mmCIF file of C-alpha atoms in Angstrom:
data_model
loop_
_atom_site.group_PDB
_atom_site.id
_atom_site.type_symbol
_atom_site.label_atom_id
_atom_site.label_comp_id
_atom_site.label_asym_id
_atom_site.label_seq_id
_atom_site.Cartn_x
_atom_site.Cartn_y
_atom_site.Cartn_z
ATOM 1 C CA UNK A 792 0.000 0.000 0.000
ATOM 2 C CA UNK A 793 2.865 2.404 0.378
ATOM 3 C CA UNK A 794 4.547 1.478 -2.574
ATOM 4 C CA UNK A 795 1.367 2.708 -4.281
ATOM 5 C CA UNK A 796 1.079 5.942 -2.360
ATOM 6 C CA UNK A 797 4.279 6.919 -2.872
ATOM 7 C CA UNK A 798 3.297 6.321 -6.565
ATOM 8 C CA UNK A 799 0.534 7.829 -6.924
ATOM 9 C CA UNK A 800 2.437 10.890 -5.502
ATOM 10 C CA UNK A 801 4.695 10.953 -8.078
ATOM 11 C CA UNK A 802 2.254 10.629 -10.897
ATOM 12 C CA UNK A 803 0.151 13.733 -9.295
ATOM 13 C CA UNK A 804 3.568 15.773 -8.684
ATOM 14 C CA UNK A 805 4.720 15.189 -12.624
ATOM 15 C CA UNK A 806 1.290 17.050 -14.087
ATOM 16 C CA UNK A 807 1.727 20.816 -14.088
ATOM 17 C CA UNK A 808 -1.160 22.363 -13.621
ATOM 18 C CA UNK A 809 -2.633 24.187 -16.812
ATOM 19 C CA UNK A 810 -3.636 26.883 -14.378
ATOM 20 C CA UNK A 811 0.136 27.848 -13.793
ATOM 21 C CA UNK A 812 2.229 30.587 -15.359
ATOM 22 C CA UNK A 813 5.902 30.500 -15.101
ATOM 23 C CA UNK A 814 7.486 32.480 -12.630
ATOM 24 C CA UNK A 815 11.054 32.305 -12.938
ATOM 25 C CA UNK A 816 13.379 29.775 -14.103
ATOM 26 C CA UNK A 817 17.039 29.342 -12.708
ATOM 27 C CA UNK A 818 20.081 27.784 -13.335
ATOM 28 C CA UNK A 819 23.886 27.559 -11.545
ATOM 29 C CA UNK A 820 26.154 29.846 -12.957
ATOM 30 C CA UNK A 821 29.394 28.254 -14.205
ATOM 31 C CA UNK A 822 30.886 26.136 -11.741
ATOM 32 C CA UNK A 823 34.305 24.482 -11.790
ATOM 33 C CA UNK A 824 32.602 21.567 -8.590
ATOM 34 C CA UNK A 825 29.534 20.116 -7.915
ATOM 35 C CA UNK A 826 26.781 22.714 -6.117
ATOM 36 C CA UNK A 827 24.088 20.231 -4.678
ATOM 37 C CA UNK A 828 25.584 18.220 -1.844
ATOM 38 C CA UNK A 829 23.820 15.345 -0.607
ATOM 39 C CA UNK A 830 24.747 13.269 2.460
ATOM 40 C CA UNK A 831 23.173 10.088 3.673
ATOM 41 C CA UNK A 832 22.979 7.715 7.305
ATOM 42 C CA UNK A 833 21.620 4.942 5.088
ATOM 43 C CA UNK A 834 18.151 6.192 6.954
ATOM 44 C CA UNK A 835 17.552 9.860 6.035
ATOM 45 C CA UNK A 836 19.095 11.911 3.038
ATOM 46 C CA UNK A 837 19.932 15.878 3.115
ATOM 47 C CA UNK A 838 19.938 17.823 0.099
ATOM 48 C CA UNK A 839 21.545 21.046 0.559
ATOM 49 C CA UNK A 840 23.177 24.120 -1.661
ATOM 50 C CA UNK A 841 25.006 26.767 0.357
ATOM 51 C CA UNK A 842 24.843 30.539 -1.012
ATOM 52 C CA UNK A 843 25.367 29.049 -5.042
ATOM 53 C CA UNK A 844 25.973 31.848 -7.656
ATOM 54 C CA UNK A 845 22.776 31.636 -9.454
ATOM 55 C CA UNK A 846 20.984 33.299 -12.714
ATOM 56 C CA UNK A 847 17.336 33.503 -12.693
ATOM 57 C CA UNK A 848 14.954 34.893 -15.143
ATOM 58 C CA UNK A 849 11.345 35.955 -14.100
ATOM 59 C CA UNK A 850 8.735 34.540 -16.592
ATOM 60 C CA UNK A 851 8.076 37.211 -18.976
ATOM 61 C CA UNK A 852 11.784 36.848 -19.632
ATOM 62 C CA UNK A 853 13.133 39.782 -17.743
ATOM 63 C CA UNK A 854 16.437 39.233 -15.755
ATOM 64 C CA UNK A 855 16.034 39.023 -12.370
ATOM 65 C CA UNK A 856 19.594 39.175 -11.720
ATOM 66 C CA UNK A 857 22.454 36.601 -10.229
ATOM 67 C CA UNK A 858 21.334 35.578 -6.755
ATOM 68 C CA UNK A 859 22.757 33.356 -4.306
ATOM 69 C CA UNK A 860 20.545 29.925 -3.769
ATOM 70 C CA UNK A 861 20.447 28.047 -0.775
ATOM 71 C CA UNK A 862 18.373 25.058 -0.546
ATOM 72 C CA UNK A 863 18.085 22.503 2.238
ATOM 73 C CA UNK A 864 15.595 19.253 1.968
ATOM 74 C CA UNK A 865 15.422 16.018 4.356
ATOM 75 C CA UNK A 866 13.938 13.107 3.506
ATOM 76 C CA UNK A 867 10.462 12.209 5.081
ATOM 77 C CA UNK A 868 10.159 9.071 3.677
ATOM 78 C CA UNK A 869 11.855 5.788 2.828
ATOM 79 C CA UNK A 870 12.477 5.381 -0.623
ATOM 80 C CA UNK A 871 11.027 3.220 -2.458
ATOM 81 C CA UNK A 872 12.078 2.147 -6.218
ATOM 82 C CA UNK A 873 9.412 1.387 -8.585
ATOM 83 C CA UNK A 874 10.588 -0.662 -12.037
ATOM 84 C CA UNK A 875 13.946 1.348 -12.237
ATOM 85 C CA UNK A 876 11.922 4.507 -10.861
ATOM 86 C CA UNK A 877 13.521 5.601 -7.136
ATOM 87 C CA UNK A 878 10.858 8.068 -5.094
ATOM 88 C CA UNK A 879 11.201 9.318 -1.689
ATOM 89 C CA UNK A 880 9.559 12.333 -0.265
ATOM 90 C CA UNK A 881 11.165 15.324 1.396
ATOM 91 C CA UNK A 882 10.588 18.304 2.666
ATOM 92 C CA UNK A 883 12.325 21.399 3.088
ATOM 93 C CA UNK A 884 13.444 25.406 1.963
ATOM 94 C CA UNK A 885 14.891 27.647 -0.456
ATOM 95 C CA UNK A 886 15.828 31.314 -1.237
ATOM 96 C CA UNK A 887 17.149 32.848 -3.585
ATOM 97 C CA UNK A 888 18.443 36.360 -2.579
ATOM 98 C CA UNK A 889 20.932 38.880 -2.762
ATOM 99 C CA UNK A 890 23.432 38.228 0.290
ATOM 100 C CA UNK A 891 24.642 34.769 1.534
ATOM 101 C CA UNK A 892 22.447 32.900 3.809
ATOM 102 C CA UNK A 893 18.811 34.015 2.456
ATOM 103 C CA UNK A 894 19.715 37.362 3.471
ATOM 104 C CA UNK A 895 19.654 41.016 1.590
ATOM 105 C CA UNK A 896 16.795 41.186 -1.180
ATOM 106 C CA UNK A 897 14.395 37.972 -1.029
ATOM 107 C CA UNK A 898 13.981 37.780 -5.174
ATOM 108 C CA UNK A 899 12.259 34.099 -4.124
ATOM 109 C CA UNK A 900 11.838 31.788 -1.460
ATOM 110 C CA UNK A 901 9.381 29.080 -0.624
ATOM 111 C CA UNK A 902 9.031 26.065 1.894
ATOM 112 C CA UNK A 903 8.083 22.791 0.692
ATOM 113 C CA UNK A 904 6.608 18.846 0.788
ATOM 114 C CA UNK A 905 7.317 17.122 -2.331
ATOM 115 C CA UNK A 906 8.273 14.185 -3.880
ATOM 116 C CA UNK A 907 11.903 13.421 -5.813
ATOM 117 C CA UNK A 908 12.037 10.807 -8.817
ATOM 118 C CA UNK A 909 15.126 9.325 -10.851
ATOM 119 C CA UNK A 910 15.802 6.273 -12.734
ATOM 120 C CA UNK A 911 18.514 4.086 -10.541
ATOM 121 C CA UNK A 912 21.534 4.052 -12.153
ATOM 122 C CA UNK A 913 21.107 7.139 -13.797
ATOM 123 C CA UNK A 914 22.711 10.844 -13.152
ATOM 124 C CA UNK A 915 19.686 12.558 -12.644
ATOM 125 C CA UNK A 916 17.108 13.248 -9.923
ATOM 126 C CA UNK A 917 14.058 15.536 -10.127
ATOM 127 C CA UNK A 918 12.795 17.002 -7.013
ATOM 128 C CA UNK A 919 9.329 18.210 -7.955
ATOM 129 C CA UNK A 920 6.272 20.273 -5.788
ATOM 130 C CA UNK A 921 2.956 20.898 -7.190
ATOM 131 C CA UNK A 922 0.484 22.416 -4.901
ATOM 132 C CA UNK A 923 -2.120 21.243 -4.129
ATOM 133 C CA UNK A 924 -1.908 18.181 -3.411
ATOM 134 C CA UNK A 925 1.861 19.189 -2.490
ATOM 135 C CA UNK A 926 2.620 22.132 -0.297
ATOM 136 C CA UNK A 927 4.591 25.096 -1.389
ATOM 137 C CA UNK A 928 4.556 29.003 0.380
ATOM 138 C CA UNK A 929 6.214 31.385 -2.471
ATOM 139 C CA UNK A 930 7.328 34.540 -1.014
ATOM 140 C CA UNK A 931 9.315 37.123 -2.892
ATOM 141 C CA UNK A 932 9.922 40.749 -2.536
ATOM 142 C CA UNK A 933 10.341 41.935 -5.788
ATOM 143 C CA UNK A 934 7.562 39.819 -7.439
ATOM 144 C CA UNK A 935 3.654 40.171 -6.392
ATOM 145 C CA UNK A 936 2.255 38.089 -3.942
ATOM 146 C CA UNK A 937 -0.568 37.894 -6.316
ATOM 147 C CA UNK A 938 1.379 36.195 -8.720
ATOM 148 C CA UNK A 939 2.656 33.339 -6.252
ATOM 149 C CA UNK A 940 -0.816 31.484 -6.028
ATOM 150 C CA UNK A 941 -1.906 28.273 -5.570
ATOM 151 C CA UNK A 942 -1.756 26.108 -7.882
ATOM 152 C CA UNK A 943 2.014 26.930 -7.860
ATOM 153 C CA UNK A 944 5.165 24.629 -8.786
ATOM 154 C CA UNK A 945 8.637 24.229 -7.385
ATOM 155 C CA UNK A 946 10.492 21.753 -10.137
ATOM 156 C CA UNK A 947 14.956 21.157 -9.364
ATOM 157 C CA UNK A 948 16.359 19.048 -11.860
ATOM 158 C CA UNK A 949 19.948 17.574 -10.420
ATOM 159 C CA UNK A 950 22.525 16.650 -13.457
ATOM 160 C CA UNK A 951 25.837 14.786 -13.475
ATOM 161 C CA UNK A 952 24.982 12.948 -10.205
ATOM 162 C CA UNK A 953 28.012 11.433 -8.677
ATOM 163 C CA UNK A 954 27.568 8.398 -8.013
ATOM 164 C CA UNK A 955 24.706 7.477 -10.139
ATOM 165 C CA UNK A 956 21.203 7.276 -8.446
ATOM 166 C CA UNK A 957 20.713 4.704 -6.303
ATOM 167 C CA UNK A 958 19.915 3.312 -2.632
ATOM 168 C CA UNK A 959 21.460 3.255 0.487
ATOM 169 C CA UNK A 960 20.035 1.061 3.156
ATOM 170 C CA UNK A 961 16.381 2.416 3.099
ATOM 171 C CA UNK A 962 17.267 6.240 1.583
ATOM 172 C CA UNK A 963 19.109 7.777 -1.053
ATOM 173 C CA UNK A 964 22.580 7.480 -1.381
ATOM 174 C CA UNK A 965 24.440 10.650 -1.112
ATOM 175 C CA UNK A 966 26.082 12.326 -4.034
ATOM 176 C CA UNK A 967 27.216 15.867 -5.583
ATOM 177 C CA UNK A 968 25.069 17.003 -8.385
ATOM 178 C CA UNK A 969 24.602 20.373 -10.725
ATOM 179 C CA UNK A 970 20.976 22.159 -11.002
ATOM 180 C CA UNK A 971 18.809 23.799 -12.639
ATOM 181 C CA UNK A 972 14.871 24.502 -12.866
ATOM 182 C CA UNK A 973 11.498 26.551 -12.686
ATOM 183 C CA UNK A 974 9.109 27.637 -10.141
ATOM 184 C CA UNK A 975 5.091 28.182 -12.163
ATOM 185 C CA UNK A 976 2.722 30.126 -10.124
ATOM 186 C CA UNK A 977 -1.219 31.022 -10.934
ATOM 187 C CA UNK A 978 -3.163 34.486 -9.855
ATOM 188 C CA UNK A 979 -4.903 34.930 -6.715
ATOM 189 C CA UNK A 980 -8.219 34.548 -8.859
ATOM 190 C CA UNK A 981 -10.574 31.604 -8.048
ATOM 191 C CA UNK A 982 -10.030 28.638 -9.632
ATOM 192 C CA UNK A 983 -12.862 27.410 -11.607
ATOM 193 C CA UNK A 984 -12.996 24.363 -9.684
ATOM 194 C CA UNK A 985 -13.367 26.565 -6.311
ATOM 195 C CA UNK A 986 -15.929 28.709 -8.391
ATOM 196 C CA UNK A 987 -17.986 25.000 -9.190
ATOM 197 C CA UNK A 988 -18.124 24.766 -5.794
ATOM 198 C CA UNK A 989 -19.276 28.042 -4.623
ATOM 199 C CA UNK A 990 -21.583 28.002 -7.233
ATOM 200 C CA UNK A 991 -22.997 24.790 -6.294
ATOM 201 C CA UNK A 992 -22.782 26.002 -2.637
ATOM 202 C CA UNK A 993 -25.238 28.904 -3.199
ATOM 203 C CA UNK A 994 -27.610 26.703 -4.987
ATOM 204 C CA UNK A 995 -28.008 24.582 -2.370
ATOM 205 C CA UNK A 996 -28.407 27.208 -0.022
ATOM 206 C CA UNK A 997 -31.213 28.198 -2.521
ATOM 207 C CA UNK A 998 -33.484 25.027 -1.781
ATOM 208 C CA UNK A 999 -32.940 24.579 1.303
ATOM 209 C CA UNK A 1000 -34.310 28.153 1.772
ATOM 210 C CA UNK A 1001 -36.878 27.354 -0.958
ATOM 211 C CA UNK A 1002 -37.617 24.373 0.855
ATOM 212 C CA UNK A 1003 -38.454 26.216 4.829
ATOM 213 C CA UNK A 1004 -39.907 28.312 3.330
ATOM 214 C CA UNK A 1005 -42.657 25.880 1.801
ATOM 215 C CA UNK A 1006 -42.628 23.814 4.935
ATOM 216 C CA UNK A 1007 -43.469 27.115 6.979
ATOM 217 C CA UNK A 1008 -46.189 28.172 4.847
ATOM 218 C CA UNK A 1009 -48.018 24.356 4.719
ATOM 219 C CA UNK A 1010 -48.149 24.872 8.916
ATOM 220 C CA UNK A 1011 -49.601 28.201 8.415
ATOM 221 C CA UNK A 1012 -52.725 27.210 6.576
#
C-alpha cells in the first residue's frame, strides 16, 4: 500500500497544472565543482546548496539578476524504487536572494513537501512540488504576492549525479550534483474548480431556503 502511495504521488507531482504561469526559471552559474551536496545515514538523506551563484529569469523573460541559492531538503520518507523509478519524499526550503544565507533582497523563497524521482543508475534526480496536493509558500519581494498562487510549482532538476542514483540502506545514497529549474505560479483569482463549488454552494443554499420556506407556509394554513 505504500509502494502505491508513494506512486501515486509521483504521478500527481509530474502534471503541471494548466492553471500555472511560469514564474522564474534558474540555473547555476558556471561552476568548476559540484553545487548540490547530498549526504546520507543509510536512513535519512539531506539535500543542501550553500549561497550558489545563481541566474534567474522571471517569466516574462526579464532578468532578475544573479542571486545566491540556498536550498536545504530532508527526507520524510523511505524510498522506495518502482521498475527502475527511485521516489522518496522530502521536505524542506529555499531562497534565492541577494546576500549569503537568504539574506539582503528575497527575489524568491518558498518552503516545501514534495516528492523526488530518478531512474537508478542514472545521473539525474528531479525534485518536484505541485500544490495542491503538495505544499509550497512562495514569497518574494520583488515579485507580487498575487502572482505566487496556488496552484504553484517548485520543479529542481539535479545533473551529473556522482555516483549514479541509487539506494542506500532504506534512503538515497548521497552524491554531488549540478541544477537547474522553474518555479510556475497562478493568480490569486478563483479557480474554476473553487468557483464549481461556490456556485454549487449557493444553490443549495437556494433550496434549502426554498424548501423552509414551503414547509413554513403548509403549517400556516
Amino acid at each position: 500500500m505504500r509502494k502505491l502511495l508513494l506512486a501515486a504521488t509521483a504521478l500527481v507531482g509530474l502534471a503541471t497544472s494548466a492553471d500555472a504561469a511560469l514564474v522564474a526559471s534558474f540555473s547555476q552559474n558556471q561552476s568548476a565543482t559540484p553545487t548540490i551536496i547530498a549526504s546520507d545515514d543509510a536512513t535519512t538523506t539531506n539535500i543542501t546548496a550553500t549561497s550558489i551563484s545563481t541566474q534567474i529569469t522571471a517569466g516574462n523573460g526579464s532578468i532578475l539578476g544573479n542571486s545566491l541559492f540556498s536550498l536545504n531538503a530532508t527526507s520524510v520518507s523511505a524510498a522506495t524504487q518502482l521498475g527502475n523509478q527511485i521516489i522518496q519524499l522530502f521536505s524542506g526550503s529555499f531562497c534565492f536572494t541577494s546576500l549569503a544565507g537568504c539574506g539582503g533582497i528575497n527575489l524568491l523563497s518558498g518552503t516545501f513537501t514534495d516528492a523526488t524521482f530518478g531512474a537508478a543508475g542514472g545521473p539525474g534526480l528531479t525534485l518536484n512540488v505541485n500544490a495542491p496536493p503538495d505544499t509550497l509558500i512562495l514569497t518574494s519581494s520583488v515579485i507580487d504576492a498575487s502572482e505566487l498562487a496556488t496552484p504553484s510549482t517548485f520543479g529542481l532538476t539535479f545533473a551529473n549525479l556522482a555516483p549514479l542514483l541509487h539506494i542506500n540502506g532504506t534512503t538515497i545514497a548521497g552524491f554531488s550534483a549540478d541544477f537547474s529549474g522553474t518555479v510556475s505560479a497562478s493568480t490569486a483569482a478563483p479557480e474554476p474548480a473553487s468557483l464549481a463549488l461556490l456556485g454549487a454552494g449557493l444553490v443549495g443554499l437556494g433550496l434549502t431556503r426554498r424548501k423552509r420556506r414551503a414547509t413554513v407556509a403548509g403549517c400556516a394554513a
